[in-house]
Coordinates of C-alpha atoms and ligand atoms in Angstrom, one line a residue:
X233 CA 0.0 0.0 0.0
X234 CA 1.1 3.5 -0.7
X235 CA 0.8 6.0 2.1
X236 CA 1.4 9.3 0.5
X237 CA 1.6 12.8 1.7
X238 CA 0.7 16.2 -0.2
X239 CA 4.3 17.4 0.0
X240 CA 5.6 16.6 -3.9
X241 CA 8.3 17.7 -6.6
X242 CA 9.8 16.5 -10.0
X243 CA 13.1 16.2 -11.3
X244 CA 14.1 17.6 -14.5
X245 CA 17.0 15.7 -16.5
X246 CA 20.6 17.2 -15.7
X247 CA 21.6 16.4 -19.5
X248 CA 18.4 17.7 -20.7
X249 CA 16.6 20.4 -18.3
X250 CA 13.3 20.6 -20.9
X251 CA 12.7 17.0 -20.1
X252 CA 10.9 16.8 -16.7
X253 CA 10.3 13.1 -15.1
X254 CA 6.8 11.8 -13.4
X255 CA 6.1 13.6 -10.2
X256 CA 6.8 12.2 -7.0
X257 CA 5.0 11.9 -3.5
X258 CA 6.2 12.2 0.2
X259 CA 5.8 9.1 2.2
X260 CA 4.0 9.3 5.6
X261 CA 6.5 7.5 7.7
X262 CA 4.6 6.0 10.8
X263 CA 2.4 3.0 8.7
X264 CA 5.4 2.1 6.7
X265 CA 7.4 1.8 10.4
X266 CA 3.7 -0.2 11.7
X267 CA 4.2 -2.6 8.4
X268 CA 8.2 -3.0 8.7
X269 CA 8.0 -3.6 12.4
X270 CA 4.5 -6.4 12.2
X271 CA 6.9 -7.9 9.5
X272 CA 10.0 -8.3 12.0
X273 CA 9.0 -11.2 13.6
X274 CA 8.3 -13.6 10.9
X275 CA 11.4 -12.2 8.9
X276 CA 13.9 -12.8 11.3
X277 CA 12.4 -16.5 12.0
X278 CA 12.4 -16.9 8.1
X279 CA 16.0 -19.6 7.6
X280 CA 18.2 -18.2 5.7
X281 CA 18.3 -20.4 3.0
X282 CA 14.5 -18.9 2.5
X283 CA 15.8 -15.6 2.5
X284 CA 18.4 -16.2 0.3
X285 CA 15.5 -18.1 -2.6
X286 CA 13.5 -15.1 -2.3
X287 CA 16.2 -12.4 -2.6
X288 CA 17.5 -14.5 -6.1
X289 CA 14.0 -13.4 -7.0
X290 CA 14.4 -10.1 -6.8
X291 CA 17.9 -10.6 -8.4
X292 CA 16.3 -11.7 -11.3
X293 CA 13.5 -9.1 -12.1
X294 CA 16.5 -6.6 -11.0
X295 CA 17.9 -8.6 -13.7
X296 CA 15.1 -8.4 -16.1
X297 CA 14.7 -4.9 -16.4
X298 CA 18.9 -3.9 -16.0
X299 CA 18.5 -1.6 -19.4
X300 CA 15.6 -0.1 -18.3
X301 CA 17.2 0.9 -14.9
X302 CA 20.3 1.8 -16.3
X303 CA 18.9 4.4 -18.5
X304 CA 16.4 5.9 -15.8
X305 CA 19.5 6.2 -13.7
X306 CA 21.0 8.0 -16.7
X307 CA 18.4 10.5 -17.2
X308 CA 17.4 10.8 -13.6
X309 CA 20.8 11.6 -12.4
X310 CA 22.7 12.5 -15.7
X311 CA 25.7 9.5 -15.0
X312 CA 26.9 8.2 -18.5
X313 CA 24.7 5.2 -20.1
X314 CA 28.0 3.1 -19.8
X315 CA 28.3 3.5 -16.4
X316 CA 24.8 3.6 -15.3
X317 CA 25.0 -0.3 -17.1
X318 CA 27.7 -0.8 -15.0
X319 CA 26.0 0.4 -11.4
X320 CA 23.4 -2.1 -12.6
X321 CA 25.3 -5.0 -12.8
X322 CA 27.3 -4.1 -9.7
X323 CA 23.8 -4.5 -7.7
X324 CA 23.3 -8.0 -9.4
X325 CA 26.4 -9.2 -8.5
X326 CA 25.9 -7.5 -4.8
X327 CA 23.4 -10.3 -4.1
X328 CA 26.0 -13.0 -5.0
X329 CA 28.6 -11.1 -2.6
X330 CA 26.0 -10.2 -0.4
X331 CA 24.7 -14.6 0.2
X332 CA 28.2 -15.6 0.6
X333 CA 28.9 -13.1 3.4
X334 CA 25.4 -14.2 4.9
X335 CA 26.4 -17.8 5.2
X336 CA 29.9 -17.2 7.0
X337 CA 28.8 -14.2 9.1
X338 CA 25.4 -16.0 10.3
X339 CA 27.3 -19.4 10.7
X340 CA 27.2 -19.7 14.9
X341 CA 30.2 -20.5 16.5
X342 CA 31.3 -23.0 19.1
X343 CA 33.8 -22.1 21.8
X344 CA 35.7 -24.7 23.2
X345 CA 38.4 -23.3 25.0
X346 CA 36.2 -21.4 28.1
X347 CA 35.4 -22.9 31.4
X348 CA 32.2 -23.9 29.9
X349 CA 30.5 -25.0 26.5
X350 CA 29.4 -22.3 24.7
X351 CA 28.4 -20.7 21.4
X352 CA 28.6 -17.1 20.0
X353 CA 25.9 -16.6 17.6
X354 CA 24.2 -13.3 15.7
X355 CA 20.9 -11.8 16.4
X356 CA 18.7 -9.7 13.9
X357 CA 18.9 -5.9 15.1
X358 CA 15.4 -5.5 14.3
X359 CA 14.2 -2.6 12.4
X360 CA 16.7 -0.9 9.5
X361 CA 16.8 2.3 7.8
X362 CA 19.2 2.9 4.8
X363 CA 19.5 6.4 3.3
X364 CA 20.9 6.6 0.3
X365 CA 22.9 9.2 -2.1
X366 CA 22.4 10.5 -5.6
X367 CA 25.3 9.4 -7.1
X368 CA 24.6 5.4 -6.9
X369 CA 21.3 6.2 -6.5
X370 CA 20.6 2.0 -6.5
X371 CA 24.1 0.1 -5.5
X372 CA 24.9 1.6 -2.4
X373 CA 21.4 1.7 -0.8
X374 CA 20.9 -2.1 -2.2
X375 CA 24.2 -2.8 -0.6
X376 CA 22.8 -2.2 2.9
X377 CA 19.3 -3.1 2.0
X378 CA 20.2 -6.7 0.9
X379 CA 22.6 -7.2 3.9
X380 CA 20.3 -6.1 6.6
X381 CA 17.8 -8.3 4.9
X382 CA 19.5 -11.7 5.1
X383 CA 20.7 -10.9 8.5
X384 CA 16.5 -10.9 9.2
X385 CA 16.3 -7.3 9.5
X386 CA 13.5 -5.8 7.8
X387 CA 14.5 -2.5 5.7
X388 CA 13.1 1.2 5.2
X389 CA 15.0 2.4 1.9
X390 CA 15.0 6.4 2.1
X391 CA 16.6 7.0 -1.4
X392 CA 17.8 10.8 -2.5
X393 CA 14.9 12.9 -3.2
X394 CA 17.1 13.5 -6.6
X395 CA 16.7 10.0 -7.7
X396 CA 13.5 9.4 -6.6
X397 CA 12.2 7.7 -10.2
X398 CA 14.6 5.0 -10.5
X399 CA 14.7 4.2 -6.6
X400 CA 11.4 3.7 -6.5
X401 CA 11.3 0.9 -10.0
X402 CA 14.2 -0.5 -7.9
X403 CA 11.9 -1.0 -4.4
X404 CA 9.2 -2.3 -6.4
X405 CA 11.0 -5.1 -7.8
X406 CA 12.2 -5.9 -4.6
X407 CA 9.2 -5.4 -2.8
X408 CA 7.7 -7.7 -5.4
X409 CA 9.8 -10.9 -4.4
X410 CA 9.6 -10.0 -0.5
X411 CA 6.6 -10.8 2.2
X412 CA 4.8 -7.6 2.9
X413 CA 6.5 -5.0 5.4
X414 CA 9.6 -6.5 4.7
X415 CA 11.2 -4.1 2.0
X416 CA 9.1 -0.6 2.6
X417 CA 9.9 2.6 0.4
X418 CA 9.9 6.2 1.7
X419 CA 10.5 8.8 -0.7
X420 CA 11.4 12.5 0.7
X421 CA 14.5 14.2 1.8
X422 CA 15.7 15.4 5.4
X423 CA 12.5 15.3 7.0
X424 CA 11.6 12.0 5.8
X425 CA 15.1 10.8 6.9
X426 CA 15.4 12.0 10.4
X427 CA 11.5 10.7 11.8
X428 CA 12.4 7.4 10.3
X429 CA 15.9 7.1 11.9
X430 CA 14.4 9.1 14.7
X431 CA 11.6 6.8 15.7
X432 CA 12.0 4.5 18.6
X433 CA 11.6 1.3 16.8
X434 CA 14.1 1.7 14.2
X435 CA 17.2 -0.4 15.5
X436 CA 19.6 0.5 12.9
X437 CA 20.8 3.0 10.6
X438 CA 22.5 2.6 7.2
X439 CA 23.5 6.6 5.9
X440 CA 25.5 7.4 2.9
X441 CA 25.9 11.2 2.1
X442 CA 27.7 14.3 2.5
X443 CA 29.3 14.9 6.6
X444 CA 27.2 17.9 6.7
X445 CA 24.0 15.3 6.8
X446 CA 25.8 12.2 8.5
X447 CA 26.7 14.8 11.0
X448 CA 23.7 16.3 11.4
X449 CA 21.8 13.0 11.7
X450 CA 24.4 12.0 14.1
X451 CA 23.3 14.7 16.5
X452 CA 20.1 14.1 15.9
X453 CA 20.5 10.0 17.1
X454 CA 22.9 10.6 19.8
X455 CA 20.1 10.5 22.6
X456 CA 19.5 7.1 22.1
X457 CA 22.8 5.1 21.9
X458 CA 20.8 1.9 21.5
X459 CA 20.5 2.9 17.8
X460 CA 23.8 1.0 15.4
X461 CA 24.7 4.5 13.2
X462 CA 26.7 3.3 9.6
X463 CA 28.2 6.6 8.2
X464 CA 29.2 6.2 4.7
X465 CA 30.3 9.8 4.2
X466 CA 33.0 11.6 1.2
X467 CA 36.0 11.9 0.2
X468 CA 39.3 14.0 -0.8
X469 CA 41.1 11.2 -2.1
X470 CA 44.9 12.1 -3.7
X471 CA 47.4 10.3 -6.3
X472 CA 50.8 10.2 -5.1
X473 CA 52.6 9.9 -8.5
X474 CA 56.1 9.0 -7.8
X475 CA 59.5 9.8 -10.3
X476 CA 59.6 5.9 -11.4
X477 CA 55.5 5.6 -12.3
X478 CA 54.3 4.8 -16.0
X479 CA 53.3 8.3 -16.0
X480 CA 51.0 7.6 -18.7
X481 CA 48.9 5.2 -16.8
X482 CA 49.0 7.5 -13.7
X483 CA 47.5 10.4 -16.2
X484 CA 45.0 8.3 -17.2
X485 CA 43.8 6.9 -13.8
X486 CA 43.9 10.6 -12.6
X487 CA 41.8 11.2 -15.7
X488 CA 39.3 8.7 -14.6
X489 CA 39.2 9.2 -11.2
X490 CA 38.5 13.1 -11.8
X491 CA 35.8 12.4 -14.5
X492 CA 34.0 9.6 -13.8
X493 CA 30.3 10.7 -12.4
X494 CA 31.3 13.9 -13.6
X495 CA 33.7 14.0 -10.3
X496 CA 30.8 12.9 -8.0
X497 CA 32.1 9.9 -6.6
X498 CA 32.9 10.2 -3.0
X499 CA 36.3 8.2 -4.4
X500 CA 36.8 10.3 -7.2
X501 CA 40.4 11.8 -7.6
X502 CA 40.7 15.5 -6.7
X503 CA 44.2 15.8 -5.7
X504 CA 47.6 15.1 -7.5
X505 CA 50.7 15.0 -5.6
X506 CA 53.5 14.4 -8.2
X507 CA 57.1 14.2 -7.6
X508 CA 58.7 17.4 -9.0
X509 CA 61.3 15.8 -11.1
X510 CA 58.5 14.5 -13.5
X511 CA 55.1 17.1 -12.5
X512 CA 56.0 18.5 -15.9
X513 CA 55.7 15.3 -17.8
X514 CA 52.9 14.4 -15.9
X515 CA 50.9 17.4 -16.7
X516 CA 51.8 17.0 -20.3
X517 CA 49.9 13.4 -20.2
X518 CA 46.9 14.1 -17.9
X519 CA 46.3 16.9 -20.3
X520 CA 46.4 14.7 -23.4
X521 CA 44.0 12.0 -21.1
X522 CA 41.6 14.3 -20.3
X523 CA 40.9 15.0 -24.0
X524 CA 38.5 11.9 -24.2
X525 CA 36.2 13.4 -21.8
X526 CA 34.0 15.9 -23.3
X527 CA 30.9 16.5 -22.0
X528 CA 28.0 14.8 -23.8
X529 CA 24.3 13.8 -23.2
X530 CA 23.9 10.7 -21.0
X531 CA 22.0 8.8 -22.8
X532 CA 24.4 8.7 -25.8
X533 CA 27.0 5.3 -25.7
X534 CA 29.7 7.3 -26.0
X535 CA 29.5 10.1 -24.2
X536 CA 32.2 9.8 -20.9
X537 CA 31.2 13.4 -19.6
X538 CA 28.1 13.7 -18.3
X539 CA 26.8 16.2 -16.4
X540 CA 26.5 17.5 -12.8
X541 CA 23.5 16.5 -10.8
X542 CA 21.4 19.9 -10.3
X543 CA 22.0 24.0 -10.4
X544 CA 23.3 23.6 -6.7
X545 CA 26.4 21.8 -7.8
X546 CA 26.6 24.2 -10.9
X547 CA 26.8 26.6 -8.5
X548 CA 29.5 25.3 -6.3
X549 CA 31.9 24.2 -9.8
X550 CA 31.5 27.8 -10.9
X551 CA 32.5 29.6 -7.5
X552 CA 35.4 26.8 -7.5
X553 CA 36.9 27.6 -10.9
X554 CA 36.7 31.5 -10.5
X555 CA 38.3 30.9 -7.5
X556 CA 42.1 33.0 -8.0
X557 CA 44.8 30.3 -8.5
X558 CA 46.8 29.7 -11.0
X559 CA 44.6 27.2 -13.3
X560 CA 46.3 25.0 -16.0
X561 CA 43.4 24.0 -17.6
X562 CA 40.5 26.5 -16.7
X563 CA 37.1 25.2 -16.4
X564 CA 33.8 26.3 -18.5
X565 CA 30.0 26.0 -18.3
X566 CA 29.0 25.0 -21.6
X567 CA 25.5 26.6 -22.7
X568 CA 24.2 23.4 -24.4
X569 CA 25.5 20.2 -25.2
X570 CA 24.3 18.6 -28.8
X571 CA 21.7 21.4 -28.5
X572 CA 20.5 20.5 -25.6
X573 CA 20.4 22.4 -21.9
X574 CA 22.0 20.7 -18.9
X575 CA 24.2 20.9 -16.0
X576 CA 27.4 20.7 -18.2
X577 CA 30.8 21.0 -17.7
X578 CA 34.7 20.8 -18.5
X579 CA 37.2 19.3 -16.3
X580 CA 39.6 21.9 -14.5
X581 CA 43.3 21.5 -13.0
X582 CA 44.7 24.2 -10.2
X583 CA 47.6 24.5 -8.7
X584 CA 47.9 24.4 -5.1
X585 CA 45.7 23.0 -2.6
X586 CA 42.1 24.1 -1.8
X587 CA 39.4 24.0 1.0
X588 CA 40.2 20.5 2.6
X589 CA 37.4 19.4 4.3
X590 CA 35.4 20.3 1.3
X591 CA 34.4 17.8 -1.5
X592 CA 34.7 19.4 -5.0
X593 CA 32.1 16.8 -6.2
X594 CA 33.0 17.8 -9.8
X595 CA 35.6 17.3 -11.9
X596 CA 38.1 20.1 -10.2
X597 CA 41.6 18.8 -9.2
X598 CA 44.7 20.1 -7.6
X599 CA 47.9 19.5 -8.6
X600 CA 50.8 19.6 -5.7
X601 CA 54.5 18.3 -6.2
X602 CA 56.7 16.6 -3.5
X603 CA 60.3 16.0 -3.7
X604 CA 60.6 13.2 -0.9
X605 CA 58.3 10.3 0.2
X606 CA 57.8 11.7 3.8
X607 CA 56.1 15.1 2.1
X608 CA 54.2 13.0 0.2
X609 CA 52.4 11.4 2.6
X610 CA 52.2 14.7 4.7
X611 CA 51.2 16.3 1.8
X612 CA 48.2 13.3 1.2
X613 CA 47.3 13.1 4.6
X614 CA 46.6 16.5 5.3
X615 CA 42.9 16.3 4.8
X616 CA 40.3 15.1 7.7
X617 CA 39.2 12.2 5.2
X618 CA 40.9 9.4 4.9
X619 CA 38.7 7.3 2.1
X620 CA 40.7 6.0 -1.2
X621 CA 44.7 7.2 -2.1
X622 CA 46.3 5.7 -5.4
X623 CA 49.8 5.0 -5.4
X624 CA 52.0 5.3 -8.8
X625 CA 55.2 3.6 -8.7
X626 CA 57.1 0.5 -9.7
X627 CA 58.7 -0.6 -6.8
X628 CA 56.4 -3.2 -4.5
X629 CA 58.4 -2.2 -1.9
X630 CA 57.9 1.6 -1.8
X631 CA 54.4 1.4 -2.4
X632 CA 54.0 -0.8 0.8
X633 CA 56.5 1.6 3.0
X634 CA 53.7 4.6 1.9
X635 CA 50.6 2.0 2.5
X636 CA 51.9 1.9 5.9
X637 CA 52.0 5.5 6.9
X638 CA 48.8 6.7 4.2
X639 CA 45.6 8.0 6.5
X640 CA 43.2 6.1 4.3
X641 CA 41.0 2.9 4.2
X642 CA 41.2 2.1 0.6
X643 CA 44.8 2.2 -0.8
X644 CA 45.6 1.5 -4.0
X645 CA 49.2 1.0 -6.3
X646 CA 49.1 1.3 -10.3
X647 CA 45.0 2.1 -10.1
X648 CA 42.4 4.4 -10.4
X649 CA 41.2 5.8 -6.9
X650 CA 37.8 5.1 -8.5
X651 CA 38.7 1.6 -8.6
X652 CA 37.0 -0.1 -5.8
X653 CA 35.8 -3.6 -6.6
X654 CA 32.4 -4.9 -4.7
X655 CA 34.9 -8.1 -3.6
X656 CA 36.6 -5.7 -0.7
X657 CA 35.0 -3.6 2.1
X658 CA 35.1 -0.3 1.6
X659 CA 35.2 3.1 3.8
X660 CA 37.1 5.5 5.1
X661 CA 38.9 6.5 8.3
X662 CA 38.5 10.5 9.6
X663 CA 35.5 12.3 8.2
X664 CA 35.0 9.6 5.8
X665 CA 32.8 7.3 7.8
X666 CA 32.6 4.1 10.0
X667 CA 31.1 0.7 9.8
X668 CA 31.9 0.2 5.9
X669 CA 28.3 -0.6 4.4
X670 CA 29.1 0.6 0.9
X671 CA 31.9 -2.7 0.6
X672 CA 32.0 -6.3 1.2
X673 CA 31.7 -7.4 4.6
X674 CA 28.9 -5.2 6.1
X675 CA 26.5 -7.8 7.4
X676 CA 29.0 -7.7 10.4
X677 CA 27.9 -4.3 11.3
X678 CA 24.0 -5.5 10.8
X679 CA 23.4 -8.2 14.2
X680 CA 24.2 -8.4 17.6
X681 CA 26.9 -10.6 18.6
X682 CA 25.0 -13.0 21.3
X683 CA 27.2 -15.1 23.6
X684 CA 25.3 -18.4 24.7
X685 CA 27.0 -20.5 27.7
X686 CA 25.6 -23.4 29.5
X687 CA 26.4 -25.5 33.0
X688 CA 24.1 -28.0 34.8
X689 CA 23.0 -30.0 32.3
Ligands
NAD151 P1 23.4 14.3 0.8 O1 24.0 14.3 2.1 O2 22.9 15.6 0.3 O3 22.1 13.4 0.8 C1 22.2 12.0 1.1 C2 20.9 11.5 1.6 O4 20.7 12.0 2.9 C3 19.7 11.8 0.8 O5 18.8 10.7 0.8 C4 19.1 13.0 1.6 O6 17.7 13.1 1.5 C5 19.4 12.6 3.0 N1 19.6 13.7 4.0 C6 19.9 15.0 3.7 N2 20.0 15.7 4.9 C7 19.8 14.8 5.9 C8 19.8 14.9 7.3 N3 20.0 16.1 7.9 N4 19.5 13.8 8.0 C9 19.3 12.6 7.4 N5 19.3 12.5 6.1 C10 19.5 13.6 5.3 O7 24.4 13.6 -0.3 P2 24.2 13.5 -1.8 O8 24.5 14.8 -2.4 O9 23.0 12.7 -2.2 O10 25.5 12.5 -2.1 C11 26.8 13.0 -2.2 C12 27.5 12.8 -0.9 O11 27.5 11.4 -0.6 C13 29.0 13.1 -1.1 O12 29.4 13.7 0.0 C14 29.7 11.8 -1.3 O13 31.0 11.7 -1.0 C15 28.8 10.9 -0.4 N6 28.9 9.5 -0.8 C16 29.8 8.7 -0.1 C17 29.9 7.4 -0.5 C18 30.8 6.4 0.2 O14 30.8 5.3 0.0 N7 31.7 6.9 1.2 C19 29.3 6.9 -1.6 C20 28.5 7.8 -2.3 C21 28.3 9.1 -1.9

């Protein structure tokens, strides 16, 4: 059943603002907490092996209509065709991860080696909310929502208001393949997300998004320290290019990382710390590398550029490139792309370092150099995240003495910062979050450990 408020809005198309998608309701949150919480019981007395069947049911309508998502998410959010195909296929292959990590994490254990026989075993948490972002606007909500489900949790999935379309085909084919209260939908924005997480019945709480919201929701939950809080927050992740790297690769990794999502990827490359002996080299290549990435309309195969999510972010690109540095490749706004109106625009390199607690979330990076490895990782680490760094060198043995001292939960040599398979957990240190539900692994973060011990048989 839909239980749906006055409050409404629509989202125009970033790559095409003349092109407005279906309107989309407010949810009332208290019945969709009623149905989650009359379905808890039954859920989390459901064997996992049932789970599991009726989750591959939902993996294959997910399946089933993979083009058909992948191009909503393209016009809904503006992410290139390509790799909105490629989000898709990342939340098949989620469930796959996802059943594996079920079966070893919910596996009880039996101690043998206390003064008495005993068992550690994990409990369902009960009631789950996961609030998701724009930018993955389906894998790293589903990430959550699939591993709170086989732990027997019963989800609330609060997508971004600016996604809303292709979030809500997404919770309909789950809903579809799940008993009833089991997977509910709430569309909205702040509001919607804090009386969910707020209420008292809601056990645990998935957030991915910008600090200024995971902070803010923080506050809002610290009263009741009952609640389990996942942060899944940004990013100021940095290349360290060093004097003996295939400069060429690093270039085009740097490329990548500063382009992909149009820069909105909370592992997205906006820093370059180069070693000066080769920074002019370097420059010469990323230059060349970032002349594949034109802006072009999402929906087109070949288009690599696509464009930012709303006017906000516009905004924030265009006070960042007039910002006085010395800019070797200055940033523009194009008017239209193929004719058409959107949220367009080019990639632009500074020198120098800029606000670092700030995501750009667009393709702006800064270039610094280094001349030892110790500045380097000064120079990388001097930023309160600590989500993705990339290493460039050939030496094994230099990339692991930097690994050891790099501030950063994701740490990478010879790859794109953007480069973070769904086979590992992922998460930051510092700013960038706790509890790691956007990687492998999470359904530890989704139970209570119980310890069961027994005498007097
Ligand atoms: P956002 O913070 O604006 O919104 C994220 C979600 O939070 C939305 O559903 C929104 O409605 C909700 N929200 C907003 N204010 C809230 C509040 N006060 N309390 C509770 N919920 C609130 O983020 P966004 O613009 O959608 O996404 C971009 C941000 O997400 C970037 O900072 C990016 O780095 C981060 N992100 C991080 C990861 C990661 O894995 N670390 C992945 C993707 C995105």
């Amino acid at each position: 059943m839909n239980y749906l408020t006055q409050e409404s809005w629509q989202n125009f198309s970033p790559g095409n603002l003349s092109l407005k998608l279906p309107a989309v309701q407010a949810t009332v949150v208290a019945p969709i907490i009623k149905e989650a919480s009359d379905a808890s019981r039954n859920w989390s007395n459901t064997p996992l092996s049932q789970r599991i069947e009726l989750l591959k049911n939902a993996q294959s309508a997910i399946t089933e209509a993979k083009e058909e998502l992948a191009r909503e998410i393209a016009t809904e959010t503006g992410k290139p065709i390509t790799e909105s195909l490629g989000e898709v296929a990342a939340v098949i292959a989620k469930f796959d991860l996802s059943f594996q990590d079920a079966e070893n994490h919910l596996r009880p254990q039996t101690i043998t080696d206390g003064p008495h026989p005993a068992q550690v075993r994990q409990r369902p948490r009960g009631l789950a909310v996961v609030i998701g972002p724009f930018n993955f606007p389906l894998h790293l909500g589903h990430g959550a929502n699939v591993a709170h489900l086989l732990a027997g949790n019963p989800v609330i999935f609060k997508p971004s208001p600016l996604a809303a379309n292709v979030a809500g085909h997404y919770a309909r084919l789950m809903q579809q393949h799940l008993p009833p209260g089991t997977f509910g939908l709430v569309q909205g924005g702040a509001a919607q997300a804090i009386s969910l997480c707020k209420h008292p019945l809601t056990r645990a709480v998935c957030f991915t998004g910008s600090v200024t919201a995971g902070r803010a929701l923080a506050q809002e939950l610290a009263a009741d320290i009952s609640k389990e809080l996942a942060l899944e927050l940004g990013g100021r992740n940095a290349v360290v290019a060093c004097e003996d790297a295939d400069l060429e690769l690093a270039a085009t990794a740097v490329a990548d990382g500063l382009c992909l999502t149009c820069g909105q990827r909370c592992n997205a490359t906006s820093r370059v710390i180069v070693n000066k002996a080769v920074a002019a080299d370097f420059e010469k290549c990323l230059l060349h590398s970032l002349e594949r990435y034109k802006p072009g309309y999402p929906l087109t195969p070949a288009t690599k550029l696509g464009p930012l999510i709303n006017s906000q972010s516009l905004e924030r690109y265009s006070s960042l490139i007039n910002t006085a540095a010395e800019w070797v490749l200055p940033g523009s706004v194009p008017s239209d792309v193929c004719g058409l109106r959107g949220h367009y625009v080019t990639p632009a390199i500074r020198r120098g370092t800029g606000n670092m607690e700030a995501e750009p979330f667009a393709p702006v990076l800064e270039l610094e150099t280094f001349e030892t490895d110790a500045e380097a990782v000064v120079k990388a680490n001097a930023t309160p995240f600590g989500l993705t760094v990339s290493v460039f060198t050939k030496s094994e043995s230099r990339f692991r003495a930097l690994a050891d001292e790099l501030f950063a939960g994701n740490i990478y040599a010879n790859l794109p910062t953007t480069f973070s398979p769904s086979t590992l957990p992922f998460g930051g240190f510092g700013l960038s979050g706790n509890g790691r539900p956007a990687g492998r692994g999470f359904i530890r973060f989704t139970t209570h450990e119980q310890a069961i011990q027994t005498a007097g048989f």
